[in-house]
Tab-separated table of C-alpha atoms in Angstrom:
chain	number	residue	atom	x	y	z
A	361	UNK	CA	95.748	108.264	117.341
A	362	UNK	CA	98.127	108.244	114.215
A	363	UNK	CA	100.801	106.625	116.455
A	364	UNK	CA	98.476	103.735	117.839
A	365	UNK	CA	97.346	103.178	114.172
A	366	UNK	CA	101.248	102.595	113.420
A	367	UNK	CA	102.531	100.580	116.407
A	368	UNK	CA	99.453	98.566	115.981
A	369	UNK	CA	100.683	97.872	112.282
A	370	UNK	CA	103.955	96.905	113.803
A	371	UNK	CA	102.717	94.688	116.614
A	372	UNK	CA	101.299	92.367	113.744
A	373	UNK	CA	104.652	92.640	111.759
A	374	UNK	CA	106.245	91.598	114.439
A	375	UNK	CA	103.871	88.836	116.160
A	376	UNK	CA	103.347	87.218	112.665
A	377	UNK	CA	106.946	86.400	111.978
A	378	UNK	CA	106.428	83.791	115.346
A	379	UNK	CA	110.127	82.368	114.491
A	380	UNK	CA	111.885	85.448	114.990
A	381	UNK	CA	109.620	86.292	118.037
A	382	UNK	CA	109.934	82.438	119.373
A	383	UNK	CA	113.777	82.690	118.789
A	384	UNK	CA	113.780	86.073	120.805
A	385	UNK	CA	112.433	84.841	123.967
A	386	UNK	CA	113.894	81.098	124.002
A	387	UNK	CA	117.273	82.476	123.661
A	388	UNK	CA	117.656	84.016	126.645
A	389	UNK	CA	116.007	80.921	128.485
A	390	UNK	CA	118.445	78.524	126.633
A	391	UNK	CA	121.397	80.776	127.705
A	392	UNK	CA	120.187	80.602	131.835
A	393	UNK	CA	119.514	77.037	131.437
A	394	UNK	CA	123.037	76.344	130.106
A	395	UNK	CA	124.919	78.948	132.641
A	396	UNK	CA	122.732	77.247	136.043
A	397	UNK	CA	123.842	74.071	134.415
A	398	UNK	CA	127.429	75.010	134.159
A	399	UNK	CA	127.241	76.716	137.545
A	400	UNK	CA	126.077	73.693	139.403
A	401	UNK	CA	128.806	71.224	137.751
A	402	UNK	CA	131.365	73.587	139.935
A	403	UNK	CA	131.967	72.766	143.220
A	404	UNK	CA	130.374	74.906	145.840
A	405	UNK	CA	132.275	78.134	146.780
A	406	UNK	CA	134.629	77.679	143.363
A	407	UNK	CA	132.279	79.085	140.943
A	408	UNK	CA	131.861	82.817	139.705
A	409	UNK	CA	129.167	84.814	142.033
A	410	UNK	CA	128.076	86.531	138.863
A	411	UNK	CA	126.661	82.763	137.594
A	412	UNK	CA	124.454	82.629	141.049
A	413	UNK	CA	120.796	82.514	139.659
A	414	UNK	CA	119.624	85.643	142.202
A	415	UNK	CA	122.814	87.827	139.730
A	416	UNK	CA	122.420	85.737	136.549
A	417	UNK	CA	118.769	85.961	136.033
A	418	UNK	CA	118.269	89.537	136.907
A	419	UNK	CA	121.680	89.894	133.934
A	420	UNK	CA	120.421	87.317	131.403
A	421	UNK	CA	116.729	89.170	131.424
A	422	UNK	CA	118.824	92.559	130.511
A	423	UNK	CA	120.974	90.413	127.815
A	424	UNK	CA	118.038	89.248	126.280
A	425	UNK	CA	116.584	92.692	125.918
A	426	UNK	CA	119.818	93.117	123.525
A	427	UNK	CA	117.639	91.264	120.755
A	428	UNK	CA	115.295	94.080	120.528
A	429	UNK	CA	117.851	96.171	118.707
A	430	UNK	CA	117.952	93.546	116.382
A	431	UNK	CA	114.116	93.168	115.954
A	432	UNK	CA	113.326	97.044	115.970
A	433	UNK	CA	116.364	97.604	113.592
A	434	UNK	CA	114.960	94.513	110.926
A	435	UNK	CA	111.641	95.749	111.117
A	436	UNK	CA	112.882	99.554	110.301
A	437	UNK	CA	115.387	98.083	107.765
A	438	UNK	CA	112.610	96.193	106.050
A	439	UNK	CA	110.367	98.722	105.503
A	440	UNK	CA	112.970	100.739	104.094
A	441	UNK	CA	113.739	98.201	101.188
A	442	UNK	CA	110.164	98.457	100.114
A	443	UNK	CA	108.196	100.527	98.285
A	444	UNK	CA	105.769	100.794	101.550
A	445	UNK	CA	107.989	103.203	103.218
A	446	UNK	CA	106.937	105.768	100.153
A	447	UNK	CA	103.857	105.368	101.212
A	448	UNK	CA	104.554	106.200	104.599
A	449	UNK	CA	107.028	108.673	104.206
A	450	UNK	CA	104.221	110.602	101.577
A	451	UNK	CA	101.075	110.111	104.727
A	452	UNK	CA	101.213	112.952	107.689
A	453	UNK	CA	103.047	110.732	110.060
A	454	UNK	CA	105.478	112.740	111.973
A	455	UNK	CA	109.345	111.340	112.427
A	456	UNK	CA	108.292	111.141	116.372
A	457	UNK	CA	105.280	109.244	115.598
A	458	UNK	CA	107.350	107.056	113.269
A	459	UNK	CA	109.933	106.272	116.284
A	460	UNK	CA	107.249	105.991	118.733
A	461	UNK	CA	105.188	103.653	116.871
A	462	UNK	CA	107.901	101.437	116.123
A	463	UNK	CA	109.095	101.436	120.078
A	464	UNK	CA	105.615	100.589	121.241
A	465	UNK	CA	104.918	97.307	120.382
A	466	UNK	CA	108.428	96.201	121.731
A	467	UNK	CA	107.582	96.971	125.107
A	468	UNK	CA	105.047	94.432	125.590
A	469	UNK	CA	107.730	91.781	124.002
A	470	UNK	CA	110.290	93.158	126.593
A	471	UNK	CA	108.028	92.486	129.106
A	472	UNK	CA	107.107	88.961	128.249
A	473	UNK	CA	110.876	88.143	127.967
A	474	UNK	CA	112.331	89.077	131.021
A	475	UNK	CA	108.846	87.650	132.830
A	476	UNK	CA	109.122	84.030	131.024
A	477	UNK	CA	113.136	84.320	132.185
A	478	UNK	CA	112.264	85.455	135.774
A	479	UNK	CA	109.646	82.329	135.560
A	480	UNK	CA	112.111	79.788	134.202
A	481	UNK	CA	114.513	80.926	136.938
A	482	UNK	CA	112.349	80.367	139.772
A	483	UNK	CA	112.518	76.554	138.657
A	484	UNK	CA	116.371	76.868	138.804
A	485	UNK	CA	116.250	78.036	142.448
A	486	UNK	CA	115.502	81.849	142.322
A	487	UNK	CA	113.130	82.438	145.365
A	488	UNK	CA	110.066	83.653	144.510
A	489	UNK	CA	109.133	87.201	145.445
A	490	UNK	CA	107.119	90.207	144.504
A	491	UNK	CA	110.363	92.296	144.041
A	492	UNK	CA	110.626	90.562	140.875
A	493	UNK	CA	108.068	92.328	139.186
A	494	UNK	CA	109.857	95.412	140.100
A	495	UNK	CA	112.740	93.642	138.294
A	496	UNK	CA	110.557	93.543	135.382
A	497	UNK	CA	109.402	96.763	135.179
A	498	UNK	CA	113.300	98.106	136.246
A	499	UNK	CA	114.048	96.495	132.409
A	500	UNK	CA	111.787	99.142	131.049
A	501	UNK	CA	114.156	101.796	130.267
A	502	UNK	CA	117.249	99.748	129.220
A	503	UNK	CA	114.506	97.868	126.399
A	504	UNK	CA	114.299	101.428	125.470
A	505	UNK	CA	117.831	101.901	124.850
A	506	UNK	CA	118.314	98.766	123.019
A	507	UNK	CA	115.206	99.585	120.807
A	508	UNK	CA	116.387	103.235	120.385
A	509	UNK	CA	119.612	101.821	119.114
A	510	UNK	CA	117.999	99.106	116.759
A	511	UNK	CA	116.054	102.332	115.196
A	512	UNK	CA	118.983	104.451	114.447
A	513	UNK	CA	120.567	101.512	112.810
A	514	UNK	CA	117.642	100.533	111.047
A	515	UNK	CA	117.048	104.005	109.925
A	516	UNK	CA	120.591	104.279	108.254
A	517	UNK	CA	121.835	100.729	107.849
A	518	UNK	CA	120.603	97.870	105.159
A	519	UNK	CA	118.655	94.940	106.340
A	520	UNK	CA	121.826	93.021	105.767
A	521	UNK	CA	124.188	95.452	107.662
A	522	UNK	CA	121.791	95.830	110.737
A	523	UNK	CA	121.747	91.934	110.895
A	524	UNK	CA	125.779	92.287	112.016
A	525	UNK	CA	125.822	95.942	113.893
A	526	UNK	CA	122.679	94.571	115.950
A	527	UNK	CA	122.694	91.076	116.050
A	528	UNK	CA	126.495	90.573	116.559
A	529	UNK	CA	128.514	93.747	117.773
A	530	UNK	CA	125.502	95.105	119.807
A	531	UNK	CA	124.694	91.906	121.615
A	532	UNK	CA	128.820	91.378	122.184
A	533	UNK	CA	129.533	94.826	123.600
A	534	UNK	CA	126.420	94.940	125.727
A	535	UNK	CA	127.624	91.459	126.869
A	536	UNK	CA	130.949	92.615	127.613
A	537	UNK	CA	130.484	95.486	129.539
A	538	UNK	CA	127.142	94.597	131.227
A	539	UNK	CA	128.941	92.360	134.346
A	540	UNK	CA	127.047	89.930	133.597
A	541	UNK	CA	129.450	87.481	132.051
A	542	UNK	CA	132.749	88.534	134.629
A	543	UNK	CA	132.991	91.424	136.857
A	544	UNK	CA	134.096	94.398	134.395
A	545	UNK	CA	136.439	95.578	138.364
A	546	UNK	CA	138.529	92.528	137.628
A	547	UNK	CA	139.780	93.497	134.235
A	548	UNK	CA	139.965	97.469	135.492
A	549	UNK	CA	141.411	100.300	133.791
A	550	UNK	CA	139.973	101.579	130.596
A	551	UNK	CA	137.538	98.636	129.987
A	552	UNK	CA	136.152	99.023	133.657
A	553	UNK	CA	135.950	102.418	132.804
A	554	UNK	CA	133.798	102.155	129.468
A	555	UNK	CA	132.081	99.740	131.119
A	556	UNK	CA	130.906	102.496	133.677
A	557	UNK	CA	130.258	104.867	130.985
A	558	UNK	CA	127.715	102.693	128.929
A	559	UNK	CA	124.250	102.029	130.459
A	560	UNK	CA	124.717	98.176	130.336
A	561	UNK	CA	125.995	97.373	133.453
A	562	UNK	CA	124.165	100.065	135.252
A	563	UNK	CA	120.861	98.102	133.897
A	564	UNK	CA	122.027	94.652	135.155
A	565	UNK	CA	123.080	96.157	138.520
A	566	UNK	CA	119.514	97.825	138.722
A	567	UNK	CA	117.733	94.779	138.103
A	568	UNK	CA	119.819	92.425	140.288
A	569	UNK	CA	119.197	95.070	143.372
A	570	UNK	CA	115.338	95.302	142.391
A	571	UNK	CA	115.038	91.452	142.046
A	572	UNK	CA	117.200	91.346	145.948
A	573	UNK	CA	114.227	93.766	147.023
A	574	UNK	CA	117.207	96.532	147.529
A	575	UNK	CA	115.148	99.212	146.410
A	576	UNK	CA	117.594	101.909	147.647
A	577	UNK	CA	120.375	100.774	145.140
A	578	UNK	CA	118.442	100.639	141.997
A	579	UNK	CA	118.022	104.981	141.275
A	580	UNK	CA	121.287	105.659	141.518
A	581	UNK	CA	122.330	102.821	138.593
A	582	UNK	CA	118.340	103.460	136.594
A	583	UNK	CA	118.749	107.386	136.516
A	584	UNK	CA	122.115	106.557	134.285
A	585	UNK	CA	120.009	104.064	131.939
A	586	UNK	CA	117.052	106.288	131.767
A	587	UNK	CA	119.322	109.488	130.594
A	588	UNK	CA	120.668	107.290	127.978
A	589	UNK	CA	117.511	106.024	127.019
A	590	UNK	CA	115.867	109.715	126.752
A	591	UNK	CA	118.911	110.900	124.876
A	592	UNK	CA	119.099	107.234	122.102
A	593	UNK	CA	115.124	107.641	121.288
A	594	UNK	CA	115.695	111.659	121.003
A	595	UNK	CA	118.653	110.676	118.700
A	596	UNK	CA	116.817	108.099	117.050
A	597	UNK	CA	113.830	110.867	116.134
A	598	UNK	CA	116.332	112.993	114.916
A	599	UNK	CA	118.381	110.505	112.581
A	600	UNK	CA	114.946	109.684	110.942
A	601	UNK	CA	113.763	113.206	110.455
A	602	UNK	CA	116.963	113.807	108.885
A	603	UNK	CA	116.619	110.572	106.891
A	604	UNK	CA	113.201	111.954	105.749
A	605	UNK	CA	114.118	114.716	104.292
A	606	UNK	CA	117.188	113.915	102.634
A	607	UNK	CA	115.209	111.005	101.097
B	1123	UNK	CA	91.631	127.244	90.382
B	1124	UNK	CA	95.324	125.932	90.377
B	1125	UNK	CA	95.864	122.536	92.066
B	1126	UNK	CA	99.339	122.236	91.628
B	1127	UNK	CA	101.795	125.292	90.698
B	1128	UNK	CA	105.673	125.341	90.398
B	1129	UNK	CA	108.181	128.077	90.200
B	1130	UNK	CA	111.400	127.593	88.889
B	1131	UNK	CA	111.625	124.127	90.784
B	1132	UNK	CA	115.092	122.417	90.945
B	1133	UNK	CA	116.284	119.474	92.180
B	1134	UNK	CA	120.222	119.093	92.259
B	1135	UNK	CA	121.910	115.452	93.429
B	1136	UNK	CA	125.241	116.444	94.035
B	1137	UNK	CA	126.612	117.407	90.394
B	1138	UNK	CA	123.529	116.563	88.426
B	1139	UNK	CA	120.535	118.453	88.326
B	1140	UNK	CA	117.321	116.592	88.377
B	1141	UNK	CA	115.071	118.789	87.584
B	1142	UNK	CA	115.986	122.465	85.794
B	1143	UNK	CA	113.609	125.360	86.911
B	1144	UNK	CA	110.517	123.531	86.139
B	1145	UNK	CA	107.526	125.633	85.677
B	1146	UNK	CA	104.351	123.695	86.238
B	1147	UNK	CA	100.410	124.335	86.369
B	1148	UNK	CA	97.625	121.829	86.797
B	1149	UNK	CA	94.073	123.011	87.538
B	1150	UNK	CA	92.184	121.405	89.859
B	1151	UNK	CA	90.061	118.531	88.483
B	1152	UNK	CA	92.370	117.865	85.421
B	1153	UNK	CA	93.871	114.369	84.925
B	1154	UNK	CA	97.840	115.595	84.000
B	1155	UNK	CA	99.971	113.261	82.245
B	1156	UNK	CA	103.531	113.553	83.015
B	1157	UNK	CA	105.641	112.027	80.197
B	1158	UNK	CA	109.303	111.688	79.191
B	1159	UNK	CA	111.955	109.096	78.776
B	1160	UNK	CA	114.403	107.126	81.256
B	1161	UNK	CA	116.091	110.038	83.517
B	1162	UNK	CA	113.833	113.117	82.176
B	1163	UNK	CA	112.947	114.242	85.456
B	1164	UNK	CA	109.347	112.634	86.119
B	1165	UNK	CA	109.688	111.172	89.468
B	1166	UNK	CA	111.983	114.053	90.862
B	1167	UNK	CA	109.129	115.753	90.242
B	1168	UNK	CA	106.548	113.632	92.032
B	1169	UNK	CA	108.870	113.367	94.761
B	1170	UNK	CA	109.161	116.950	95.364
B	1171	UNK	CA	105.105	117.774	95.178
B	1172	UNK	CA	104.511	114.953	97.367
B	1173	UNK	CA	107.175	116.046	99.754
B	1174	UNK	CA	108.970	113.227	99.755
B	1175	UNK	CA	112.458	115.041	98.881
B	1176	UNK	CA	113.158	118.921	99.321
B	1177	UNK	CA	114.010	120.980	95.946
B	1178	UNK	CA	117.425	122.562	96.304
B	1179	UNK	CA	115.767	125.993	94.773
B	1180	UNK	CA	112.538	127.189	93.473
B	1181	UNK	CA	108.835	126.727	95.086
B	1182	UNK	CA	105.643	124.564	94.531
B	1183	UNK	CA	102.264	124.988	95.827
B	1184	UNK	CA	99.807	122.011	96.362
B	1185	UNK	CA	96.600	122.962	96.860
B	1186	UNK	CA	97.608	126.678	97.594
B	1187	UNK	CA	100.091	125.195	100.244
B	1188	UNK	CA	103.368	125.205	99.678
B	1189	UNK	CA	105.423	122.105	99.821
B	1190	UNK	CA	108.528	123.799	101.798
B	1191	UNK	CA	106.563	125.245	104.346
B	1192	UNK	CA	103.345	123.463	104.903
B	1193	UNK	CA	104.499	120.086	103.966
B	1194	UNK	CA	102.904	118.698	106.876
B	1195	UNK	CA	99.342	120.092	105.441
B	1196	UNK	CA	100.306	119.153	102.007
B	1197	UNK	CA	100.598	115.470	103.140
B	1198	UNK	CA	97.062	115.619	104.743
B	1199	UNK	CA	95.409	116.448	100.992
B	1200	UNK	CA	97.308	114.053	99.026
B	1201	UNK	CA	98.178	110.624	98.315
B	1202	UNK	CA	100.327	108.857	95.685
B	1203	UNK	CA	100.353	105.347	94.476
B	1204	UNK	CA	104.351	104.741	93.576
B	1205	UNK	CA	105.520	102.998	91.053
B	1206	UNK	CA	106.599	99.964	93.142
B	1207	UNK	CA	104.236	98.432	94.792
B	1208	UNK	CA	103.910	99.643	98.293
B	1209	UNK	CA	101.934	97.199	100.797
B	1210	UNK	CA	102.418	95.692	103.978
B	1211	UNK	CA	103.377	92.241	103.361
B	1212	UNK	CA	102.061	90.652	106.496
B	1213	UNK	CA	98.512	92.425	106.424
B	1214	UNK	CA	96.018	91.444	104.829
B	1215	UNK	CA	94.083	93.558	102.035
B	1216	UNK	CA	91.233	94.794	104.353
B	1217	UNK	CA	94.050	95.463	107.054
B	1218	UNK	CA	96.298	97.509	104.639
B	1219	UNK	CA	93.509	99.496	103.581
B	1220	UNK	CA	91.993	100.191	107.260
B	1221	UNK	CA	95.701	100.970	108.203
B	1222	UNK	CA	96.104	103.955	105.444
B	1223	UNK	CA	92.613	105.606	106.460
B	1224	UNK	CA	93.383	105.593	110.083
B	1225	UNK	CA	96.706	107.174	109.485
B	1226	UNK	CA	94.752	109.696	107.478
B	1227	UNK	CA	92.332	110.355	110.451
B	1228	UNK	CA	89.515	108.505	109.783
B	1229	UNK	CA	88.232	106.572	112.782
B	1230	UNK	CA	87.460	102.842	113.214
B	1231	UNK	CA	83.728	103.086	111.823
B	1232	UNK	CA	85.301	105.149	108.806
B	1233	UNK	CA	88.218	103.433	107.909
B	1234	UNK	CA	86.116	100.163	108.052
B	1235	UNK	CA	83.534	101.763	105.665
B	1236	UNK	CA	86.534	102.855	103.202
B	1237	UNK	CA	87.726	99.753	102.883
B	1238	UNK	CA	84.640	97.722	102.274
B	1239	UNK	CA	84.106	100.433	99.487
B	1240	UNK	CA	87.454	99.706	97.840
B	1241	UNK	CA	87.357	96.422	98.531
B	1242	UNK	CA	84.232	96.700	96.843
B	1243	UNK	CA	85.429	98.893	93.797
B	1244	UNK	CA	88.688	97.110	92.920
B	1245	UNK	CA	86.421	93.415	92.595
B	1246	UNK	CA	88.769	92.551	95.801
B	1247	UNK	CA	86.241	90.280	97.716
B	1248	UNK	CA	87.832	87.396	97.482
B	1249	UNK	CA	91.171	88.126	98.550
B	1250	UNK	CA	90.274	90.566	101.266
B	1251	UNK	CA	91.374	88.056	103.877
B	1252	UNK	CA	94.855	87.300	102.367
B	1253	UNK	CA	97.803	88.860	103.544
B	1254	UNK	CA	99.263	91.217	100.799
B	1255	UNK	CA	102.666	89.088	100.873
B	1256	UNK	CA	100.789	86.328	99.020
B	1257	UNK	CA	99.039	88.049	96.591
B	1258	UNK	CA	99.870	87.933	93.017
B	1259	UNK	CA	101.670	91.163	91.327
B	1260	UNK	CA	98.895	92.355	89.744
B	1261	UNK	CA	96.313	92.423	93.259
B	1262	UNK	CA	99.560	93.409	94.899
B	1263	UNK	CA	99.508	96.585	92.586
B	1264	UNK	CA	95.803	97.107	92.497
B	1265	UNK	CA	95.708	97.348	96.513
B	1266	UNK	CA	98.267	99.809	96.208
B	1267	UNK	CA	96.154	101.904	94.132
B	1268	UNK	CA	93.190	101.213	95.993
B	1269	UNK	CA	95.323	102.372	99.370
B	1270	UNK	CA	95.716	105.548	97.628
B	1271	UNK	CA	92.251	106.331	97.002
B	1272	UNK	CA	90.989	105.397	99.837
B	1273	UNK	CA	91.749	108.478	101.387
B	1274	UNK	CA	89.927	110.415	98.693
B	1275	UNK	CA	92.785	112.837	98.178
B	1276	UNK	CA	92.458	116.161	96.574
B	1277	UNK	CA	95.525	115.378	94.313
B	1278	UNK	CA	96.592	111.982	93.760
B	1279	UNK	CA	99.791	111.156	92.237
B	1280	UNK	CA	99.720	107.875	90.062
B	1281	UNK	CA	103.664	106.979	88.961
B	1282	UNK	CA	103.498	104.284	86.715
B	1283	UNK	CA	100.072	102.723	87.714
B	1284	UNK	CA	99.461	100.219	85.173
B	1285	UNK	CA	103.367	98.883	85.159
B	1286	UNK	CA	102.932	95.165	85.773
B	1287	UNK	CA	99.244	94.680	85.119
B	1288	UNK	CA	97.604	92.486	82.241
B	1289	UNK	CA	95.956	93.867	79.614
B	1290	UNK	CA	92.490	92.984	81.073
B	1291	UNK	CA	93.713	94.562	84.381
B	1292	UNK	CA	94.861	97.541	82.923
B	1293	UNK	CA	92.009	98.389	80.890
B	1294	UNK	CA	89.977	97.688	83.961
B	1295	UNK	CA	92.025	100.391	85.906
B	1296	UNK	CA	91.931	102.701	83.089
B	1297	UNK	CA	87.977	102.370	83.655
B	1298	UNK	CA	88.160	103.090	87.358
B	1299	UNK	CA	90.822	106.102	86.659
B	1300	UNK	CA	87.936	107.422	84.013
B	1301	UNK	CA	85.434	107.216	86.302
B	1302	UNK	CA	87.840	109.628	88.748
B	1303	UNK	CA	87.882	112.095	86.142
B	1304	UNK	CA	86.984	115.898	87.911
B	1305	UNK	CA	86.847	114.312	90.936
B	1306	UNK	CA	90.427	115.057	92.562
B	1307	UNK	CA	93.310	116.352	90.721
B	1308	UNK	CA	95.392	113.466	89.159
B	1309	UNK	CA	98.872	113.661	88.092
B	1310	UNK	CA	99.859	110.250	86.079
B	1311	UNK	CA	103.374	109.287	84.979
B	1312	UNK	CA	103.608	106.348	82.376
B	1313	UNK	CA	105.369	104.881	79.364
B	1314	UNK	CA	102.677	103.561	78.022
B	1315	UNK	CA	101.897	106.431	75.384
B	1316	UNK	CA	98.129	104.848	74.558
B	1317	UNK	CA	97.546	105.357	78.401
B	1318	UNK	CA	98.114	108.910	78.567
B	1319	UNK	CA	96.219	109.691	75.280
B	1320	UNK	CA	93.514	107.658	76.163
B	1321	UNK	CA	93.310	109.049	79.500
B	1322	UNK	CA	94.693	112.644	80.139
B	1323	UNK	CA	92.918	115.964	79.953
B	1324	UNK	CA	96.362	117.495	79.267
B	1325	UNK	CA	99.984	115.794	79.031
B	1326	UNK	CA	103.295	117.553	79.485
B	1327	UNK	CA	106.537	116.223	77.959
B	1328	UNK	CA	109.679	116.700	80.216
B	1329	UNK	CA	113.331	116.356	78.708
B	1330	UNK	CA	116.638	116.942	80.697
B	1331	UNK	CA	114.517	118.276	83.639
B	1332	UNK	CA	112.434	120.351	82.213
B	1333	UNK	CA	108.916	121.031	80.647
B	1334	UNK	CA	109.565	120.926	76.799
B	1335	UNK	CA	105.813	120.841	75.361
B	1336	UNK	CA	102.617	120.617	76.908
B	1337	UNK	CA	98.859	120.622	75.616
B	1338	UNK	CA	96.096	118.002	74.928
B	1339	UNK	CA	97.178	115.176	72.767
B	1340	UNK	CA	95.303	116.373	69.475
B	1341	UNK	CA	97.778	119.557	70.379
B	1342	UNK	CA	100.976	117.652	71.048
B	1343	UNK	CA	100.174	115.656	67.649
B	1344	UNK	CA	99.457	119.126	65.523
B	1345	UNK	CA	102.624	120.363	67.040
B	1346	UNK	CA	105.105	117.545	65.588
B	1347	UNK	CA	103.090	117.344	62.428
B	1348	UNK	CA	101.620	113.679	62.948
B	1349	UNK	CA	98.601	111.574	63.317
B	1350	UNK	CA	100.166	109.328	65.848
B	1351	UNK	CA	100.639	109.960	69.083
B	1352	UNK	CA	103.851	107.884	69.838
B	1353	UNK	CA	105.190	109.374	66.645
B	1354	UNK	CA	104.438	113.068	68.199
B	1355	UNK	CA	106.308	111.931	71.753
B	1356	UNK	CA	109.376	110.526	69.749
B	1357	UNK	CA	109.807	113.837	67.956
B	1358	UNK	CA	109.237	115.836	70.862
B	1359	UNK	CA	111.231	114.027	73.569
B	1360	UNK	CA	113.790	113.442	71.107
B	1361	UNK	CA	114.508	116.730	69.526
B	1362	UNK	CA	114.739	118.059	73.373
B	1363	UNK	CA	117.008	114.895	74.413
B	1364	UNK	CA	119.673	115.506	71.870
């Protein structure tokens, strides 16, 4: 009950900041529109495969979720800068309830963001299919990865610093190693190895497989992302608990 | 019965000792004033007693529960009004109050009823629907205190509650605190000495991380051989800060 109450408060804090919310949902759409336009301008057969709508749309939905890190880190960092955090820290809320309470409101945002992205992709030529519902659901683990990363950074860094780390560095890293913009196997070597170790490219491949209805190909990739989601959420709880004690 | 008891309570930050072996007893229903110059250790003491920070050594009990081993139980029976205004900026006054009531275990109906009562007690009817961020500093502070009281704690820590309030609002709050006397144990820290003298049953003066004098305002004045409480404070705190 305490977790839901706290989550409800956080939902209000996020949804009452309309500009940030619109930016979070609109930015991936703008990217999708721009890249589709570029792809259409390239003569057929010469453009990169990654930019074809059936690959691009799932990729952009995953990339769009990287903004959840910014949302979650800003929320927690902002709370930490005010006296309100003292009130929360002296309340009976446990570290796990804090992290869950910060995570829960982000899930509907993630689902909305992915749904809006796929709806837009339909107008850009993505064939309509029920598989797209599965593709939206498959994005939940990577959404949790981004949220947990944001909560970890937001627990230790200032509001200004998380803007740089989550808003710039993390979104760039997730873009480079995700296979969305280019095939990392073309770079090869350590770059490809790092890309395979990190969860981003696996999330993109799982989303692409789900959108294509190739369900057998989802799970080897998704397990990788689920493992990251579990470990990073546990790490976020641990970091928050340490922060709470060291206050 | 003892509401708060500390035994050789110590808090060290790297090479600085903020609280040095504090021995403090506050009785149930008492309004206890904790005074001291800046850096005397008052805020650190409150932070430890409200489980915000762990003591380096020593022990303390709130209503018989250890702050080290039973922090969760301690948190459930006490509340704090921090020095900084502590409100959720984007929630309305009513939502802030209901939110705190609910995280302390009230159901929806109870939290609504308690919020209604606090809004009435603190004369906040006209601003009940306003977001906290839009309120003046004085109203935010009043809301912050109401949020600490809504859970009807056994022990309430009021850290500089009237800081930033105008004279009228301060007097109104004093009246409210007076009414709470005996209903809960209150630990009040303040730099307004007339506030401590007028409200507190007993006053402890801290200097250099330790309690250097304790008693009623009258006893402290007698101890310092003066009729003026401010003079008494200056004498006692000054002697122990040298």
